[in-house]
PDB file of C-alpha atoms in Angstrom:
ATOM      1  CA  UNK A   1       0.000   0.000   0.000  1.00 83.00           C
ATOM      2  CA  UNK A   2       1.585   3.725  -0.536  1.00 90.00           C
ATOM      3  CA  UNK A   3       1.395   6.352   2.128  1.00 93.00           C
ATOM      4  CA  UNK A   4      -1.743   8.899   0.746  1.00 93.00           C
ATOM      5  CA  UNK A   5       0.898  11.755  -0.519  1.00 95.00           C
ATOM      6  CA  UNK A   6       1.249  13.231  -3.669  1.00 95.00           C
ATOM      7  CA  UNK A   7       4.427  12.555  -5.630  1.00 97.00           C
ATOM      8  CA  UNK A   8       5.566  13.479  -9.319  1.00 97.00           C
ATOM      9  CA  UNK A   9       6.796  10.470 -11.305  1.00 97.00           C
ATOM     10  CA  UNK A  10       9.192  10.313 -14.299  1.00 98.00           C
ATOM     11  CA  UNK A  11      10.444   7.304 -16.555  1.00 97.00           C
ATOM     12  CA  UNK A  12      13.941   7.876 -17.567  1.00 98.00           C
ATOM     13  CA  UNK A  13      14.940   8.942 -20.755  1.00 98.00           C
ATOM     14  CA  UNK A  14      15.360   6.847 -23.978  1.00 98.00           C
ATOM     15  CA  UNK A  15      18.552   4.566 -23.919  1.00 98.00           C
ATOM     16  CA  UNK A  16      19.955   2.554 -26.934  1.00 98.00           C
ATOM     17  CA  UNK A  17      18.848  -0.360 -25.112  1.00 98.00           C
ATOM     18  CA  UNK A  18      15.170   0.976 -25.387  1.00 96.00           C
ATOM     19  CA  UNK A  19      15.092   2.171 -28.689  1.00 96.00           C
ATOM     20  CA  UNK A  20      16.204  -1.815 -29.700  1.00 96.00           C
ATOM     21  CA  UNK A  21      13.667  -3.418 -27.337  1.00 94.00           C
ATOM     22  CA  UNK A  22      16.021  -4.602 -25.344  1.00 96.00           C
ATOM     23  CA  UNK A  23      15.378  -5.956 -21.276  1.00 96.00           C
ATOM     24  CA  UNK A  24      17.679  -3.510 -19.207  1.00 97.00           C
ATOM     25  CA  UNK A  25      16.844  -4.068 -15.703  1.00 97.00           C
ATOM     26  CA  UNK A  26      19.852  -4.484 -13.342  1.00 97.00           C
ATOM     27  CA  UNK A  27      22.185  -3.371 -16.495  1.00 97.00           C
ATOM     28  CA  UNK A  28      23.225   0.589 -16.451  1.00 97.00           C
ATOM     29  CA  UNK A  29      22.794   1.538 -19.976  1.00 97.00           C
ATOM     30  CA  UNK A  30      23.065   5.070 -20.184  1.00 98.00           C
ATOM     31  CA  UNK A  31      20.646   7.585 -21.848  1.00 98.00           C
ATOM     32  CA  UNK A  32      21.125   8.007 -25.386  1.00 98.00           C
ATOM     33  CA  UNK A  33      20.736  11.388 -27.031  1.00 98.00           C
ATOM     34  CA  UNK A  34      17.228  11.392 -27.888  1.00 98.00           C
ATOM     35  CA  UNK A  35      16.889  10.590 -24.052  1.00 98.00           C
ATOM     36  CA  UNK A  36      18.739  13.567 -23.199  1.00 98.00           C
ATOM     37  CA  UNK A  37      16.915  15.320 -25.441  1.00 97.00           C
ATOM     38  CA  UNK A  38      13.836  13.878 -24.078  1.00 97.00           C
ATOM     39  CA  UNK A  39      14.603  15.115 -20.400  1.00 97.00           C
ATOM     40  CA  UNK A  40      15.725  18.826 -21.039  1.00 97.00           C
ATOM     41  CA  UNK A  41      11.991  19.045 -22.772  1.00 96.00           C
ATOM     42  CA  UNK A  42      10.694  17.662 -19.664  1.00 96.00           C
ATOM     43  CA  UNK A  43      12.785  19.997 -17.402  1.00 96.00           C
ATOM     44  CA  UNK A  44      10.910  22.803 -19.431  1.00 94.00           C
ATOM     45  CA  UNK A  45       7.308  21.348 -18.661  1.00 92.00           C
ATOM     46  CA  UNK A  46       8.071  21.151 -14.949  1.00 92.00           C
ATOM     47  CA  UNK A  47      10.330  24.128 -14.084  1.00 91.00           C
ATOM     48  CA  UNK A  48       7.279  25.767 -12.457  1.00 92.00           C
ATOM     49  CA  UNK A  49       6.435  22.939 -10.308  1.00 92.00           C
ATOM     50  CA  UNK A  50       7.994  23.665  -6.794  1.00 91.00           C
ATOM     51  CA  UNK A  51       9.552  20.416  -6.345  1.00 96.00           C
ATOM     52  CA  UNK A  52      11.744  19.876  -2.839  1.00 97.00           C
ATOM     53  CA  UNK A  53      13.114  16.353  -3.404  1.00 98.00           C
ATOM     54  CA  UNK A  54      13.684  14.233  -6.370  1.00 98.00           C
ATOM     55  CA  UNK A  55      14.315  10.630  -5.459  1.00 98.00           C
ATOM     56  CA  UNK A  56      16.366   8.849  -7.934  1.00 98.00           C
ATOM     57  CA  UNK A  57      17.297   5.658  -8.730  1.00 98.00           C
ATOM     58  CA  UNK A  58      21.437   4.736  -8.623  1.00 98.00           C
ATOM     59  CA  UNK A  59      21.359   3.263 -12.337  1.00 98.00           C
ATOM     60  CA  UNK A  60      22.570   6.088 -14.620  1.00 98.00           C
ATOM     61  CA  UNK A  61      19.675   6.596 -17.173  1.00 98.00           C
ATOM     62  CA  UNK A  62      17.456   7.714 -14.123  1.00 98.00           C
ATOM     63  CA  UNK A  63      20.167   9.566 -12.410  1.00 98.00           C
ATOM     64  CA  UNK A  64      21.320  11.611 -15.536  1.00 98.00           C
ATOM     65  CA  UNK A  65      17.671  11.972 -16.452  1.00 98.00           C
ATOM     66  CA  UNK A  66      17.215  13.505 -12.535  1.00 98.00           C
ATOM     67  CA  UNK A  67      20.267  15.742 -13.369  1.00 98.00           C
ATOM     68  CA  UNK A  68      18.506  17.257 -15.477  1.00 98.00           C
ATOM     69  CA  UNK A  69      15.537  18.288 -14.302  1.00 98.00           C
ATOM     70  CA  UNK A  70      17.238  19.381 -11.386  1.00 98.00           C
ATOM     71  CA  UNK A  71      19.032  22.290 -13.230  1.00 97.00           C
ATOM     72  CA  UNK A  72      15.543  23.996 -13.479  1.00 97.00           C
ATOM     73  CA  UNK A  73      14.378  22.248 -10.178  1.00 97.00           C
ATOM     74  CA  UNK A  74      17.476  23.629  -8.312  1.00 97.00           C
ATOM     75  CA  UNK A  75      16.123  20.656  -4.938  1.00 96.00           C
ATOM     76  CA  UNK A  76      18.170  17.813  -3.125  1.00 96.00           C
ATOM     77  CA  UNK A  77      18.608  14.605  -5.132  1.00 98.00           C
ATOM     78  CA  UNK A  78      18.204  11.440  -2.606  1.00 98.00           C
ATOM     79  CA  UNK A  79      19.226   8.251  -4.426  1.00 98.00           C
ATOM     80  CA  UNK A  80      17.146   5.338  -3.143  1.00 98.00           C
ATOM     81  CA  UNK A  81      18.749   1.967  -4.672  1.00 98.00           C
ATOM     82  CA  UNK A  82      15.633   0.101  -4.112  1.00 98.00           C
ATOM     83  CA  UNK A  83      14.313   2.735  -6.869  1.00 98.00           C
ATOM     84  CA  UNK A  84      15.993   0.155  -9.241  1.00 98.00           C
ATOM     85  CA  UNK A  85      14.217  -1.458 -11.909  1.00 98.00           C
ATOM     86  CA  UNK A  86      13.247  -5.316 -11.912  1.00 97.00           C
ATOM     87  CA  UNK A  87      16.561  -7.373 -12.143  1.00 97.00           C
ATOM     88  CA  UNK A  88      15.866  -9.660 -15.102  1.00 97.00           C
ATOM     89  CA  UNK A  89      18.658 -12.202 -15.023  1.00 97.00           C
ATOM     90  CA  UNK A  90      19.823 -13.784 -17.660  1.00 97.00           C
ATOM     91  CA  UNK A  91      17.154 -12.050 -20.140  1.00 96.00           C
ATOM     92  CA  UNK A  92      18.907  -9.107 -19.942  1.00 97.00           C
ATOM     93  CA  UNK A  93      20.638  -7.641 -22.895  1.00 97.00           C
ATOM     94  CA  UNK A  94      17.841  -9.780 -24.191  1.00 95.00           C
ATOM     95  CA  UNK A  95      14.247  -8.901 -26.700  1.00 94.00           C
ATOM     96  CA  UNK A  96      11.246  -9.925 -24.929  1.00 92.00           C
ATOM     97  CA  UNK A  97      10.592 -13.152 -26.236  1.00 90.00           C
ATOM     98  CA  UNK A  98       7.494 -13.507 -24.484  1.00 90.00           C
ATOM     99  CA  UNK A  99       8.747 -14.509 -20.812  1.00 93.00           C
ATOM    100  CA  UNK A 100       8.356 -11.214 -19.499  1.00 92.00           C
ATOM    101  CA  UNK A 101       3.763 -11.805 -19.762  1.00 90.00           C
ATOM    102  CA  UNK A 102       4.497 -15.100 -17.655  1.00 93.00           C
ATOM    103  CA  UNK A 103       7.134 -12.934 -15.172  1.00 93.00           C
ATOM    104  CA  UNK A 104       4.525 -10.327 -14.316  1.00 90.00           C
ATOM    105  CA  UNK A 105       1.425 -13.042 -14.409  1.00 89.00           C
ATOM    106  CA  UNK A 106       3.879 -14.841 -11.238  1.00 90.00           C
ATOM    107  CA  UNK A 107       4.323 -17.768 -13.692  1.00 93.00           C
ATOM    108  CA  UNK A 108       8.103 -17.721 -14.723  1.00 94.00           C
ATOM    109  CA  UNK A 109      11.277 -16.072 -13.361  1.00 96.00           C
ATOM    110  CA  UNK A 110      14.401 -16.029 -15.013  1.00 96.00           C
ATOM    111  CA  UNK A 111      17.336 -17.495 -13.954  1.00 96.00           C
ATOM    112  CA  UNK A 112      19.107 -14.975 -11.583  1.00 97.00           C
ATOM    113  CA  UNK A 113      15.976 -12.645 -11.528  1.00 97.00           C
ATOM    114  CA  UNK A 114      13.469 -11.401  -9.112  1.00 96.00           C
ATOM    115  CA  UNK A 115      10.397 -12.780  -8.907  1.00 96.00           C
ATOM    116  CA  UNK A 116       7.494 -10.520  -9.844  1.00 93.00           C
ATOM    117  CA  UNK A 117       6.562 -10.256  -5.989  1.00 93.00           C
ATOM    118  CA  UNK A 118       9.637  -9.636  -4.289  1.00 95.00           C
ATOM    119  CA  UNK A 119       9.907  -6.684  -7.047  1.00 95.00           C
ATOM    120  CA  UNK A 120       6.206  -5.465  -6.326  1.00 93.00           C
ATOM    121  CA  UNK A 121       7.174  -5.301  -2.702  1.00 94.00           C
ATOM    122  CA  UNK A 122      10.152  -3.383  -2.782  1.00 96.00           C
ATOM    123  CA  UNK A 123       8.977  -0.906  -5.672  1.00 96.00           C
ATOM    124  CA  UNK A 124       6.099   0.093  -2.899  1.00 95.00           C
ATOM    125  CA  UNK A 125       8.723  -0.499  -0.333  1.00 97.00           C
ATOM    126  CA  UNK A 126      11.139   2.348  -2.439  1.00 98.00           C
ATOM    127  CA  UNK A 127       8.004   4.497  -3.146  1.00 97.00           C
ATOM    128  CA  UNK A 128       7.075   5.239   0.124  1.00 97.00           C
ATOM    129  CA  UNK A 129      10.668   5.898   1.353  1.00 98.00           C
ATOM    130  CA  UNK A 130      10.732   8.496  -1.441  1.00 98.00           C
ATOM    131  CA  UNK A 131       7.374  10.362  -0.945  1.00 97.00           C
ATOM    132  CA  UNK A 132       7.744  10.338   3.115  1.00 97.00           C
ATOM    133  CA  UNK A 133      10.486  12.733   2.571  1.00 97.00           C
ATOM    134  CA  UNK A 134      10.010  16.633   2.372  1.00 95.00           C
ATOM    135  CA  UNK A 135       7.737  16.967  -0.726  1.00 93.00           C
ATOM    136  CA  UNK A 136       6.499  17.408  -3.245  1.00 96.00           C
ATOM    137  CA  UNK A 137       8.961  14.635  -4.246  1.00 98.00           C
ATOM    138  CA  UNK A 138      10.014  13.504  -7.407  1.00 98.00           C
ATOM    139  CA  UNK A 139      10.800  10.387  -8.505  1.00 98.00           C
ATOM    140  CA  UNK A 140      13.220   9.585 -11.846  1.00 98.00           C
ATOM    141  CA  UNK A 141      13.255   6.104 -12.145  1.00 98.00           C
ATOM    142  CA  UNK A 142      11.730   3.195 -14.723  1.00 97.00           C
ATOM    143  CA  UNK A 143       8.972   1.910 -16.207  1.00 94.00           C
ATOM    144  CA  UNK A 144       9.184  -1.217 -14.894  1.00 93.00           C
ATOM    145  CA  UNK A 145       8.955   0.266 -11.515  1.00 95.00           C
ATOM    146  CA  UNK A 146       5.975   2.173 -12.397  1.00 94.00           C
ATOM    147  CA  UNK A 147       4.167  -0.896 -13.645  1.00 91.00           C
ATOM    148  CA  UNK A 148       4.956  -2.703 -10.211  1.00 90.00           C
ATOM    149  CA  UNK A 149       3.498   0.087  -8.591  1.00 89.00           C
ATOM    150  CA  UNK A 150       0.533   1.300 -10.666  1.00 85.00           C
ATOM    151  CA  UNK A 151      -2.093  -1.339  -9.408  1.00 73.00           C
ATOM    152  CA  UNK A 152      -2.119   1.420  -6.563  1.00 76.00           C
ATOM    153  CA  UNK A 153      -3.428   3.372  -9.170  1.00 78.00           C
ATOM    154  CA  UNK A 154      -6.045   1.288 -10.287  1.00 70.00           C
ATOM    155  CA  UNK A 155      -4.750   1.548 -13.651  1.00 67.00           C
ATOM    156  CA  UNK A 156      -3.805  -1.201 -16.505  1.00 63.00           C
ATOM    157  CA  UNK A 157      -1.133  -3.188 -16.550  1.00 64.00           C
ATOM    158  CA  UNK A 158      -0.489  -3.347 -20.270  1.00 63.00           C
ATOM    159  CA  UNK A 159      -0.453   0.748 -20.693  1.00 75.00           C
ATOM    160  CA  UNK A 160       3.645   1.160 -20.173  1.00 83.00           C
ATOM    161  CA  UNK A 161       4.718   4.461 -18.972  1.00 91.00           C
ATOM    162  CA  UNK A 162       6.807   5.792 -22.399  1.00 94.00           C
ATOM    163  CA  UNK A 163      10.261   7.468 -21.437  1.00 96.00           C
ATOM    164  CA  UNK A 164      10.217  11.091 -19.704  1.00 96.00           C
ATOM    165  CA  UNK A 165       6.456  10.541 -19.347  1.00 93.00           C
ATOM    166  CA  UNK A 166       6.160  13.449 -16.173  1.00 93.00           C
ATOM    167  CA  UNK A 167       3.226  12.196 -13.864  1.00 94.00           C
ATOM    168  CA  UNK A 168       1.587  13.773 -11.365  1.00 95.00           C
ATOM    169  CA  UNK A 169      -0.132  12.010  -8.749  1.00 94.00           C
ATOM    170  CA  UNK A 170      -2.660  12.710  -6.182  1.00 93.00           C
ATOM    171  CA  UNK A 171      -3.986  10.449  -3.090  1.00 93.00           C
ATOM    172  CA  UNK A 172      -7.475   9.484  -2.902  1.00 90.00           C
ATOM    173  CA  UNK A 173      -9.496  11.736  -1.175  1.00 90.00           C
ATOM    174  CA  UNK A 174     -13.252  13.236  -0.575  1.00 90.00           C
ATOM    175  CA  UNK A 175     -13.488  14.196  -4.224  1.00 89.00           C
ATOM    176  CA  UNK A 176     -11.839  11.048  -5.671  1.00 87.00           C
ATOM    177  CA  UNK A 177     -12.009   7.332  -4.259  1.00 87.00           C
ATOM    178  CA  UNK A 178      -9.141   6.463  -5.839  1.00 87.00           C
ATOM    179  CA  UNK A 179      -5.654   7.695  -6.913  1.00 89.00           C
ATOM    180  CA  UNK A 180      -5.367  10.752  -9.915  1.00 90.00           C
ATOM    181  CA  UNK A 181      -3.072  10.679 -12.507  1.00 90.00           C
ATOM    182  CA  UNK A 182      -2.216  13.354 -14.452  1.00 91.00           C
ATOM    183  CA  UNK A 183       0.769  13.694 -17.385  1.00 92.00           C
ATOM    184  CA  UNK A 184       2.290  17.184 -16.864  1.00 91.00           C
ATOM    185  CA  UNK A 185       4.383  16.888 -20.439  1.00 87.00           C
ATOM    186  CA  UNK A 186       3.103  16.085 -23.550  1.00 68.00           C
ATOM    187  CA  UNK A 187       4.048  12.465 -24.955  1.00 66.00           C
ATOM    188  CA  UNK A 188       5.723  12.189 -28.221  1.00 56.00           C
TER     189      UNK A 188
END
């Protein structure tokens, strides 16, 4: 369950690894250019935003892409290693070849990999560390993390987060029985 706070979410920018369909997870490919590219146009979208912390994760594409938006942001970065995406074992380097379905149904895990619920647990686990501190926070980390966590959001499983996709996220409250999402950048 996440603590009722609201929190800004970011996927990190495109890497070469994404742009061939390629499973990262534990493996720190860096951003490519179009992923730099991707995160100085979402600096611009959120440089109003009064953000106080952005949580990152330790692998580079999510640190550089929290680099970033901190030069408009101007906040404390707090790297949370649990922030991590899904380690995938020996499938990474890897195109899906139709494991992954089977890894998030609970059905398979790859040799050397996390299961799907040890991963759910500590992305909600990492979440909460990150939005308990001074906030609004932000969090730059992966879309595999988002998907672990997004059944908090009562949204689909299948809709992947694309890279520097900016969310903005609100608690449940009076108004609304269950979470709000909102994209602050438009998604190319």
């Amino acid at each position: 369950m996440l603590l009722h706070k609201e929190f800004y979410y970011i996927r990190h920018g495109q890497t070469d690894w994404n742009a061939k369909g390629l499973m990262q997870g534990f493996t720190d490919i860096p951003l490519n250019d179009t992923g730099r590219k991707q995160a100085y146009e979402a600096a611009e979208s959120i440089k109003h935003v009064k953000i106080q912390t952005i949580c990152a994760s330790p692998l580079g594409r999510a640190l550089e892409t929290a680099q970033i938006l901190n030069q408009v942001l101007n906040c404390e970065i707090v790297i949370i290693d649990d922030l991590k995406e899904a380690g995938f074992g020996n499938q990474e380097g890897l195109v899906d070849d139709g494991w992954f379905e089977a890894w998030k149904d609970g059905e398979f895990t790859p040799e050397g990999a996390e299961t799907r619920q040890v991963f759910i647990e500590r992305a909600a686990n990492a979440v909460n560390t990150a939005i308990n501190r001074p906030g609004p926070v932000l969090i730059a980390a992966h879309g595999g993390l988002y998907g672990a966590i997004k059944h908090h959001f009562d949204l689909p499983d299948y809709e992947p987060l694309p890279n520097c996709a900016l969310c903005h996220h609100t608690p449940p409250n009076l108004e609304s029985p269950i979470w709000q999402r909102r994209f602050v950048n438009k998604i190319n």
